[in-house]
Amino acid sequence: MSSIAGNPDSHAHDHHDHADHKPKGLARWLFTTNHKDIGTLYLVFSLIMFFIGGAMAMVIRAELFMPGLQLVEPDFFNQMTTMHALIMVFGAVMPAWVGFANWMIPMMIGAPDMALPRMNNWSFWILPFAFTMLLSTLFMDSGGPASGWTLYPPLSLQTGDGFAFVVFAVHMMGISSIMGSINIIATIMNMRAPDMTLLRMPLFVWTWLITAYLLIAVMPVLAGAVTMLLTDHFFATSFFNAAGGGDPVMFQHIFWFFGHPEVYIMILPAFGVVSQILPTFSRKPLFGYSAMVYATASIAFLSFIVWAHHMFTVGMPLEAELFFMYATMLIAVPTGVKVFNWVSTMWKGAMTFETPMLFAIGFVVLFTIGGLSGLMLAITAADLQYHDTYFVVAHFHYVLVPGAVFALMAGTYYWLPKWTGKMYSEKWGKIHFWLSAIFVNLLFFPQHYLGLAGMPRRIPDYSPQFADFNMWSSIGGFLFGATQLIFVGVIIHCVRSSKQEATAQVWEGARGLEWTVPSPAPYHTFDTPPQADLATWEHGTREAH
């Protein structure tokens, strides 16, 4: 097997030396159906959105640096909190994972491309228009949405003329997600290499297969909810308007039936990436591969039956509160299986600490903190105190920033040499990691204390007793944001001016089909399906030994 690992896939290599044609210029990017190009478009788009959403977070933290109204009006502050969340969730994290899926899934399963390449192009190009439309509401007379990303009525119904633009933008994002998901499912189910059975697939492929089913299930629910809001706003229906006999709490039920699986849509691919990276740098097979697959599927299933734990304060019957409390705690079981298996993978491994490994370990530690604060929120009696405080903000940011975003960075460092054919600067990668790890904790850890002391979320001003922790949190936010410029610098340096060539198998312990093709990966990866022995070779299953 090691001889295969060291040498690029010979049949692929011979062909690509002289016939790796790719179109040139702007038309290549506008009309491309190549999975690598589309993956790159998604990743660049999500990075731009990451900085736009981050700039909005800086407005929030600058306003909260001291008590009193400092910089912006309360209504604009609420627009910033709403837009920051919508852009980070739908514009940064989700498109980034679709970019990873486009780049890596065909290479990992031995497919020549995605199953539906033209739809792939379309699903990307919807997004820039959707977010231009969303951002344009900030420049309208009545301003953008200011109701939080949940768009709860009656507050969201007080948005002005921009509301129709918000709803239409959400519809377009949903259409893009559904098309991308159909494509991913069709690719994985129909285009795997011979002998790559489902239980031999890399874990990243598995997590994305499950995520794609989640997306198809819940995106239409969100579309229905915002359409009902739209008719309430413009056509005098009363789905959620209490004055006309509607029920605002019904919107919360519909929204969170989408919103809770959405949280797992953002984190499951992160589990997959970390499950690829830890075995590579521990030089051991992933511990409990099949248990990881079943745990992922269990989390996906359970995500559909826990939605009302966001709503313990709305006056649900006691039986419902008990059900959602126990169902929420149940999710900790498969998640605990995952954390146990990641730690067991590293146990007694010949570990090295390259940048992807540092981000992966940072993910495991900090994501676990976010998970534990989630268990605190699951307890109904306690949640009555935590609800809508900064404790909740701290909880979900620990899951999404050192969780999803760190995993995105880990995956970028891990596969960047495969994408570009060049090695990035390991020194600057490690500087980026350590500064990010320190500042992300300075940013979000104090918010736990603020929430426990009773500071409400989504407010532009606060009592002076909360001043010190808010100041530290804001300092952490500015420094964390500035640190991400190092990330951009590392990527640009790697693409433009790195002198160090990457080998086919970039990392010594790496296993999988993507490490058998040359670096950079050829424009068309596999002309003929790769050999069966390669397909059995991923993640160190029994067949490999």
Coordinates of C-alpha atoms in Angstrom, one line a residue:
M1 CA 0.0 0.0 0.0
S2 CA 2.8 2.4 0.8
S3 CA 4.0 2.2 -2.8
I4 CA 0.6 3.3 -4.0
A5 CA 0.6 6.1 -1.4
G6 CA 3.9 7.5 -2.6
N7 CA 3.2 7.5 -6.3
P8 CA 0.5 9.6 -8.0
D9 CA -2.2 7.5 -9.7
S10 CA -0.3 6.4 -12.8
H11 CA -3.1 6.3 -15.3
A12 CA -4.3 9.7 -14.2
H13 CA -0.8 11.1 -14.3
D14 CA 0.2 9.9 -17.8
H15 CA -2.9 11.4 -19.2
H16 CA -2.8 14.8 -17.5
D17 CA 0.8 15.6 -18.3
H18 CA -0.1 16.6 -21.8
A19 CA -3.9 17.1 -21.9
D20 CA -5.0 19.0 -18.8
H21 CA -6.8 21.7 -20.7
K22 CA -8.8 24.3 -18.9
P23 CA -10.6 27.4 -20.3
K24 CA -9.1 30.8 -19.7
G25 CA -10.4 34.2 -18.5
L26 CA -13.7 35.3 -17.0
A27 CA -15.8 32.9 -19.1
R28 CA -14.1 30.0 -17.2
W29 CA -15.5 31.2 -13.9
L30 CA -18.9 32.3 -15.2
F31 CA -19.8 29.2 -17.1
T32 CA -17.7 26.5 -15.5
T33 CA -19.2 23.1 -14.7
N34 CA -15.9 21.8 -13.2
H35 CA -16.3 20.7 -9.6
K36 CA -13.0 22.2 -8.6
D37 CA -13.7 25.6 -10.1
I38 CA -17.2 25.7 -8.5
G39 CA -15.7 24.6 -5.2
T40 CA -13.2 27.5 -5.4
L41 CA -16.0 30.0 -6.2
Y42 CA -17.9 28.9 -3.2
L43 CA -14.8 29.1 -0.9
V44 CA -13.8 32.6 -2.2
F45 CA -17.4 33.8 -1.9
S46 CA -17.7 32.5 1.7
L47 CA -14.4 34.1 2.7
I48 CA -15.7 37.5 1.4
M49 CA -19.0 37.0 3.3
F50 CA -17.0 36.0 6.4
F51 CA -15.3 39.4 6.4
I52 CA -18.5 41.3 5.7
G53 CA -20.3 39.5 8.5
G54 CA -17.3 40.0 10.7
A55 CA -17.3 43.8 10.0
M56 CA -20.9 43.8 11.3
A57 CA -19.8 41.9 14.4
M58 CA -17.1 44.6 14.9
V59 CA -19.9 47.3 14.9
I60 CA -21.7 45.3 17.6
R61 CA -18.6 44.9 19.8
A62 CA -17.6 48.5 19.3
E63 CA -21.0 49.7 20.5
L64 CA -20.8 47.3 23.5
F65 CA -17.3 48.3 24.4
M66 CA -18.6 50.7 27.1
P67 CA -22.1 51.2 28.6
G68 CA -24.1 54.0 27.1
L69 CA -25.0 54.6 23.5
Q70 CA -21.7 55.2 21.7
L71 CA -21.7 54.9 18.0
V72 CA -24.9 53.7 16.4
E73 CA -28.6 54.1 16.9
P74 CA -30.4 51.2 18.6
D75 CA -32.4 50.3 15.5
F76 CA -29.2 50.2 13.4
F77 CA -27.5 48.1 16.1
N78 CA -30.4 45.6 15.8
Q79 CA -30.0 45.6 12.0
M80 CA -26.3 44.7 12.5
T81 CA -27.1 41.8 14.9
T82 CA -29.7 40.4 12.4
M83 CA -27.5 40.8 9.3
H84 CA -24.4 39.5 11.0
A85 CA -26.2 36.3 11.8
L86 CA -27.9 35.9 8.4
I87 CA -24.6 36.5 6.6
M88 CA -22.5 34.3 8.8
V89 CA -24.9 31.3 8.7
F90 CA -26.1 31.5 5.1
G91 CA -23.3 33.4 3.5
A92 CA -20.1 32.2 5.2
V93 CA -20.4 28.8 6.9
M94 CA -22.9 27.0 4.7
P95 CA -21.3 28.0 1.3
A96 CA -17.9 27.2 2.6
W97 CA -19.0 23.6 3.4
V98 CA -20.6 23.3 0.0
G99 CA -17.2 24.5 -1.5
F100 CA -15.4 21.7 0.4
A101 CA -18.0 19.2 -0.8
N102 CA -17.5 20.3 -4.4
W103 CA -13.7 20.1 -4.2
M104 CA -13.3 17.0 -2.2
I105 CA -16.2 14.6 -2.6
P106 CA -15.5 13.6 -6.2
M107 CA -11.8 13.2 -5.4
M108 CA -12.5 11.1 -2.3
I109 CA -14.9 8.7 -3.9
G110 CA -13.1 8.4 -7.3
A111 CA -15.7 10.3 -9.4
P112 CA -14.7 12.3 -12.5
D113 CA -17.0 15.2 -11.4
M114 CA -20.2 16.0 -9.7
A115 CA -23.3 14.2 -11.0
L116 CA -25.2 17.3 -12.2
P117 CA -22.5 19.8 -13.3
R118 CA -24.8 22.5 -14.9
M119 CA -27.0 22.6 -11.9
N120 CA -23.9 22.9 -9.8
N121 CA -22.9 26.1 -11.6
W122 CA -26.4 27.5 -11.2
S123 CA -26.6 26.7 -7.5
F124 CA -23.5 28.8 -6.9
W125 CA -24.4 31.8 -9.1
I126 CA -27.7 32.3 -7.3
L127 CA -25.8 33.2 -4.1
P128 CA -24.1 36.5 -5.1
F129 CA -27.4 37.9 -6.2
A130 CA -29.2 36.7 -3.1
F131 CA -26.7 38.4 -0.8
T132 CA -26.6 41.6 -2.9
M133 CA -30.3 41.7 -2.4
L134 CA -30.1 41.1 1.3
L135 CA -27.4 43.7 1.9
S136 CA -29.2 46.3 -0.3
T137 CA -31.9 46.5 2.4
L138 CA -29.4 48.4 4.6
F139 CA -29.5 51.2 2.1
M140 CA -33.3 51.5 1.9
D141 CA -35.2 54.2 3.7
S142 CA -36.6 51.9 6.4
G143 CA -33.4 50.0 6.8
G144 CA -32.7 46.2 7.0
P145 CA -34.4 43.6 9.2
A146 CA -33.9 44.3 12.9
S147 CA -35.6 41.3 14.5
G148 CA -32.7 38.9 15.0
W149 CA -31.9 36.1 12.5
T150 CA -34.9 34.2 13.7
L151 CA -37.2 36.9 12.1
Y152 CA -39.7 36.5 15.0
P153 CA -43.0 38.3 14.4
P154 CA -44.4 40.8 15.4
L155 CA -41.0 42.5 15.4
S156 CA -40.0 41.3 11.9
L157 CA -43.4 42.5 10.5
Q158 CA -42.3 46.0 11.5
T159 CA -39.5 45.9 8.9
G160 CA -40.2 48.4 6.1
D161 CA -40.2 47.9 2.3
G162 CA -37.0 46.0 2.5
F163 CA -38.8 43.0 4.0
A164 CA -39.8 41.6 0.6
F165 CA -36.1 41.7 -0.4
V166 CA -35.1 39.8 2.8
V167 CA -37.7 37.1 2.2
F168 CA -36.8 36.7 -1.5
A169 CA -33.1 36.5 -0.6
V170 CA -33.8 33.8 1.9
H171 CA -35.7 31.9 -0.8
M172 CA -32.8 32.1 -3.2
M173 CA -30.3 30.9 -0.5
G174 CA -32.7 27.9 0.1
I175 CA -33.0 27.1 -3.6
S176 CA -29.2 27.1 -3.8
S177 CA -28.8 24.8 -0.8
I178 CA -31.4 22.3 -2.1
M179 CA -29.8 22.1 -5.5
G180 CA -26.4 21.7 -4.0
S181 CA -27.7 18.9 -1.8
I182 CA -29.5 17.0 -4.6
N183 CA -26.2 17.1 -6.5
I184 CA -24.1 15.8 -3.6
I185 CA -26.6 12.9 -2.9
A186 CA -26.7 12.0 -6.6
T187 CA -22.9 12.1 -6.8
I188 CA -22.3 10.0 -3.7
M189 CA -25.0 7.4 -4.4
N190 CA -24.1 6.9 -8.1
M191 CA -20.5 7.7 -8.8
R192 CA -18.4 6.0 -6.2
A193 CA -15.4 3.9 -7.4
P194 CA -15.9 0.2 -7.8
D195 CA -15.6 -1.6 -4.4
M196 CA -16.1 1.7 -2.4
T197 CA -19.2 0.5 -0.4
L198 CA -21.0 3.0 1.8
L199 CA -19.1 1.8 4.9
R200 CA -15.8 2.3 3.2
M201 CA -16.4 6.0 2.3
P202 CA -14.3 8.7 4.0
L203 CA -16.1 10.2 7.0
F204 CA -16.2 13.6 5.4
V205 CA -18.3 12.1 2.6
W206 CA -20.6 10.4 5.1
T207 CA -21.2 13.6 7.1
W208 CA -22.0 15.5 3.9
L209 CA -24.4 12.8 2.7
I210 CA -26.3 13.1 5.9
T211 CA -26.1 16.9 5.9
A212 CA -27.6 17.0 2.3
Y213 CA -30.6 15.0 3.4
L214 CA -31.1 17.4 6.3
L215 CA -30.9 20.4 4.0
I216 CA -33.5 19.0 1.6
A217 CA -35.8 18.2 4.6
V218 CA -35.7 21.6 6.3
M219 CA -35.1 24.3 3.7
P220 CA -38.7 24.1 2.4
V221 CA -39.9 24.6 6.0
L222 CA -38.0 27.9 6.3
A223 CA -39.4 28.9 2.9
G224 CA -42.9 28.3 4.1
A225 CA -42.4 30.2 7.3
V226 CA -41.0 33.3 5.6
T227 CA -43.6 33.2 2.9
M228 CA -46.3 33.3 5.6
L229 CA -44.5 36.3 7.1
L230 CA -44.5 37.9 3.7
T231 CA -48.3 37.5 3.3
D232 CA -48.9 38.8 6.8
H233 CA -46.8 41.8 6.0
F234 CA -48.1 42.7 2.5
F235 CA -51.4 40.9 2.0
A236 CA -53.1 41.3 5.4
T237 CA -53.2 37.6 6.3
S238 CA -53.0 36.7 10.0
F239 CA -50.9 33.6 10.3
F240 CA -48.8 35.2 13.1
N241 CA -50.7 38.4 13.8
A242 CA -52.4 38.0 17.1
A243 CA -54.8 40.9 16.4
G244 CA -56.3 38.9 13.5
G245 CA -56.4 35.6 15.4
G246 CA -52.9 34.5 14.4
D247 CA -50.3 33.0 16.7
P248 CA -46.7 34.4 16.9
V249 CA -45.6 31.3 18.8
M250 CA -46.6 29.1 15.9
F251 CA -43.9 30.9 13.9
Q252 CA -41.4 30.0 16.5
H253 CA -42.4 26.3 16.2
I254 CA -42.1 26.4 12.4
F255 CA -38.9 28.3 12.4
W256 CA -37.1 26.1 14.9
F257 CA -38.2 23.0 13.2
F258 CA -35.9 24.3 10.5
G259 CA -33.5 26.1 12.8
H260 CA -32.3 23.2 14.9
P261 CA -31.4 20.8 12.1
E262 CA -29.7 23.9 10.5
V263 CA -27.3 24.0 13.5
Y264 CA -26.3 20.5 12.6
I265 CA -26.1 21.3 8.9
M266 CA -23.3 23.7 9.9
I267 CA -21.5 21.3 12.3
L268 CA -21.8 17.8 10.7
P269 CA -19.3 18.5 7.9
A270 CA -16.9 19.9 10.5
F271 CA -17.1 16.5 12.3
G272 CA -16.2 14.9 8.9
V273 CA -13.2 17.2 8.4
V274 CA -11.8 16.6 11.9
S275 CA -12.3 12.8 11.4
Q276 CA -10.1 13.0 8.4
I277 CA -7.4 15.1 10.0
L278 CA -6.9 13.5 13.4
P279 CA -6.0 10.0 12.0
T280 CA -3.6 11.6 9.5
F281 CA -1.5 13.4 12.2
S282 CA -1.9 10.6 14.8
R283 CA -0.8 8.1 12.2
K284 CA -3.5 5.7 13.3
P285 CA -6.8 4.6 11.7
L286 CA -9.9 6.5 13.0
F287 CA -11.1 4.8 16.2
G288 CA -14.6 3.3 15.8
Y289 CA -15.3 4.2 12.2
S290 CA -18.8 2.6 11.9
A291 CA -19.7 4.0 15.4
M292 CA -18.9 7.5 14.0
V293 CA -21.2 6.9 11.0
Y294 CA -24.1 5.7 13.2
A295 CA -23.5 8.6 15.7
T296 CA -23.7 11.1 12.8
A297 CA -27.0 9.6 11.6
S298 CA -28.3 9.6 15.1
I299 CA -27.5 13.2 15.6
A300 CA -29.3 14.0 12.3
F301 CA -32.4 12.1 13.3
L302 CA -32.5 13.6 16.9
S303 CA -32.1 17.1 15.5
F304 CA -35.7 16.9 14.2
I305 CA -37.3 16.3 17.6
V306 CA -35.6 18.8 19.9
W307 CA -36.6 22.1 18.3
A308 CA -38.7 23.5 21.1
H309 CA -35.8 23.7 23.6
H310 CA -35.4 27.2 22.1
M311 CA -38.9 28.0 23.4
F312 CA -39.0 26.9 27.1
T313 CA -40.2 30.4 28.1
V314 CA -43.3 30.6 25.8
G315 CA -45.6 28.7 28.1
M316 CA -45.5 25.1 26.7
P317 CA -47.3 22.4 28.7
L318 CA -45.2 20.6 31.3
E319 CA -45.2 17.3 29.3
A320 CA -43.8 19.1 26.2
E321 CA -41.1 20.8 28.3
L322 CA -40.1 17.4 29.7
F323 CA -40.1 15.7 26.3
F324 CA -37.9 18.4 24.7
M325 CA -35.6 18.5 27.7
Y326 CA -34.9 14.7 27.6
A327 CA -34.7 14.7 23.8
T328 CA -32.1 17.4 23.9
M329 CA -30.0 15.6 26.5
L330 CA -30.2 12.5 24.4
I331 CA -28.2 14.3 21.6
A332 CA -25.3 14.4 24.0
V333 CA -24.9 10.6 23.7
P334 CA -23.9 10.3 20.0
T335 CA -21.9 13.6 20.3
G336 CA -20.1 12.1 23.3
V337 CA -19.4 9.0 21.2
K338 CA -17.7 11.3 18.6
V339 CA -15.6 13.1 21.1
F340 CA -14.5 9.8 22.8
N341 CA -13.6 8.4 19.4
W342 CA -11.5 11.5 18.4
V343 CA -9.6 11.3 21.7
S344 CA -9.1 7.6 21.3
T345 CA -7.8 8.1 17.8
M346 CA -5.1 10.4 19.2
W347 CA -4.4 8.1 22.2
K348 CA -0.9 6.6 21.8
G349 CA -0.6 7.8 18.2
A350 CA 2.6 9.1 16.8
M351 CA 1.2 12.6 16.8
T352 CA 2.7 15.7 15.1
F353 CA 1.3 19.2 15.4
E354 CA 1.1 20.7 11.9
T355 CA -1.4 23.6 11.5
P356 CA -4.4 21.4 10.4
M357 CA -3.9 19.2 13.5
L358 CA -3.7 22.2 15.8
F359 CA -7.0 23.5 14.5
A360 CA -8.6 20.0 14.8
I361 CA -7.5 19.6 18.4
G362 CA -8.7 23.2 19.1
F363 CA -12.0 22.2 17.6
V364 CA -12.4 19.1 19.8
V365 CA -11.6 21.0 23.0
L366 CA -13.6 24.2 22.4
F367 CA -16.5 22.5 20.7
T368 CA -16.9 20.3 23.7
I369 CA -17.1 23.4 25.9
G370 CA -19.9 24.6 23.6
G371 CA -21.6 21.3 23.9
L372 CA -21.5 21.3 27.7
S373 CA -23.1 24.7 27.9
G374 CA -25.7 23.4 25.6
L375 CA -26.5 20.7 28.1
M376 CA -26.9 23.4 30.7
L377 CA -29.4 25.1 28.5
A378 CA -31.3 21.8 28.0
I379 CA -32.5 21.8 31.6
T380 CA -35.9 23.5 31.5
A381 CA -35.8 25.0 35.0
A382 CA -32.4 26.5 34.5
D383 CA -33.1 27.7 30.9
L384 CA -35.8 30.0 32.3
Q385 CA -32.9 32.0 33.7
Y386 CA -30.4 31.5 30.8
H387 CA -33.0 32.2 28.0
D388 CA -32.2 35.3 25.9
T389 CA -29.1 36.2 27.9
Y390 CA -25.5 36.4 26.8
F391 CA -25.0 32.8 28.1
V392 CA -26.9 31.6 25.0
V393 CA -24.8 33.8 22.8
A394 CA -21.6 32.3 24.3
H395 CA -23.0 28.8 23.9
F396 CA -23.8 29.0 20.2
H397 CA -20.7 31.0 19.3
Y398 CA -18.5 28.3 21.0
V399 CA -20.2 25.7 18.8
L400 CA -20.0 27.8 15.6
V401 CA -16.7 29.7 15.8
P402 CA -14.1 27.3 17.4
G403 CA -16.5 24.6 16.1
A404 CA -17.5 25.1 12.5
V405 CA -15.1 28.0 11.6
F406 CA -12.0 26.3 13.1
A407 CA -12.9 23.1 11.2
L408 CA -13.2 25.1 8.0
M409 CA -9.7 26.5 8.7
A410 CA -8.3 23.1 9.6
G411 CA -9.7 21.7 6.3
T412 CA -8.3 24.6 4.3
Y413 CA -4.8 24.1 5.7
Y414 CA -5.1 20.3 5.2
W415 CA -6.2 20.4 1.6
L416 CA -4.7 23.7 0.4
P417 CA -1.4 22.0 -0.8
K418 CA -3.6 19.5 -2.8
W419 CA -5.5 22.3 -4.4
T420 CA -2.6 24.6 -5.2
G421 CA 0.4 22.2 -5.5
K422 CA 2.3 24.5 -3.1
M423 CA 2.9 24.3 0.6
Y424 CA 1.7 27.2 2.8
S425 CA 3.9 28.8 5.4
E426 CA 3.7 26.5 8.4
K427 CA 5.1 29.2 10.7
W428 CA 2.4 31.7 9.8
G429 CA -0.3 29.0 9.9
K430 CA 0.7 28.2 13.5
I431 CA 0.8 31.9 14.4
H432 CA -2.7 32.2 13.0
F433 CA -3.9 29.2 15.1
W434 CA -2.5 30.3 18.4
L435 CA -3.7 33.9 18.1
S436 CA -7.1 32.7 17.0
A437 CA -7.3 30.2 19.9
I438 CA -6.4 32.8 22.5
F439 CA -8.6 35.6 21.1
V440 CA -11.7 33.5 20.4
N441 CA -11.7 32.6 24.1
L442 CA -11.1 36.2 25.2
L443 CA -14.1 37.1 22.9
F444 CA -16.6 34.5 24.0
F445 CA -15.7 33.1 27.4
P446 CA -16.6 36.3 29.4
Q447 CA -20.1 36.2 27.8
H448 CA -20.9 33.1 29.8
Y449 CA -20.5 35.2 33.0
L450 CA -22.4 38.1 31.5
G451 CA -25.3 35.8 30.8
L452 CA -25.2 34.2 34.2
A453 CA -25.3 37.7 35.7
G454 CA -28.4 38.4 33.7
M455 CA -27.3 40.6 30.7
P456 CA -29.9 40.2 27.9
R457 CA -28.8 39.6 24.3
R458 CA -29.5 41.9 21.4
I459 CA -29.3 45.1 23.3
P460 CA -27.1 48.2 22.4
D461 CA -26.8 49.5 26.0
Y462 CA -26.4 47.8 29.4
S463 CA -26.0 48.4 33.1
P464 CA -22.4 49.5 34.2
Q465 CA -22.1 46.3 36.3
F466 CA -21.5 44.4 33.0
A467 CA -18.8 46.9 31.7
D468 CA -15.6 45.0 32.4
F469 CA -16.5 41.7 30.8
N470 CA -18.0 43.5 27.8
M471 CA -14.7 45.5 27.4
W472 CA -12.6 42.3 27.4
S473 CA -15.1 40.6 25.0
S474 CA -14.8 43.5 22.6
I475 CA -11.0 43.6 22.7
G476 CA -11.0 39.8 22.0
G477 CA -13.4 40.4 19.1
F478 CA -11.2 43.1 17.5
L479 CA -8.1 41.0 17.9
F480 CA -9.7 37.8 16.6
G481 CA -11.0 39.7 13.5
A482 CA -7.6 41.2 12.8
T483 CA -6.0 37.7 13.2
Q484 CA -8.1 36.4 10.3
L485 CA -6.1 38.7 8.0
I486 CA -3.2 36.4 8.6
F487 CA -5.3 33.5 7.3
V488 CA -5.9 35.5 4.0
G489 CA -2.2 36.3 3.8
V490 CA -1.2 32.7 4.2
I491 CA -3.6 31.6 1.4
I492 CA -2.5 34.4 -1.0
H493 CA 1.1 33.7 -0.3
C494 CA 0.6 29.9 -0.9
V495 CA -1.3 30.5 -4.2
R496 CA 0.9 33.3 -5.5
S497 CA 4.5 33.0 -4.3
S498 CA 5.2 29.8 -2.3
K499 CA 8.3 28.1 -3.6
Q500 CA 7.8 24.8 -1.9
E501 CA 6.2 22.2 -4.1
A502 CA 3.7 19.8 -2.6
T503 CA 4.0 16.0 -3.2
A504 CA 1.0 13.9 -4.2
Q505 CA 0.7 12.5 -0.7
V506 CA 1.1 15.8 1.1
W507 CA 1.0 14.5 4.7
E508 CA 2.9 11.4 5.8
G509 CA 0.0 9.7 7.5
A510 CA -2.7 10.7 4.9
R511 CA -4.9 8.0 3.5
G512 CA -7.5 8.2 0.8
L513 CA -8.0 8.5 -2.9
E514 CA -7.4 12.3 -3.0
W515 CA -3.8 11.7 -2.0
T516 CA -3.2 9.4 -5.0
V517 CA -3.6 12.1 -7.6
P518 CA -0.8 14.7 -8.3
S519 CA -0.7 18.0 -6.4
P520 CA -2.1 20.3 -7.7
A521 CA -5.1 18.0 -8.5
P522 CA -5.5 17.9 -12.2
Y523 CA -8.5 19.8 -13.7
H524 CA -10.1 16.4 -14.6
T525 CA -9.2 14.0 -11.9
F526 CA -10.2 10.5 -12.8
D527 CA -10.7 9.4 -16.5
T528 CA -11.2 5.8 -15.5
P529 CA -12.4 4.8 -12.0
P530 CA -9.5 4.2 -9.6
Q531 CA -8.5 0.7 -8.7
A532 CA -10.6 -1.2 -6.1
D533 CA -7.6 -1.6 -3.8
L534 CA -7.4 2.1 -3.5
A535 CA -11.1 2.4 -2.6
T536 CA -10.6 -0.1 0.3
W537 CA -7.6 1.9 1.6
E538 CA -9.4 4.9 3.2
H539 CA -9.6 5.5 6.9
G540 CA -7.7 2.3 7.7
T541 CA -10.6 -0.1 7.8
R542 CA -9.9 -3.8 8.3
E543 CA -9.6 -4.3 4.5
A544 CA -6.5 -2.0 4.5
H545 CA -4.7 -4.2 7.0

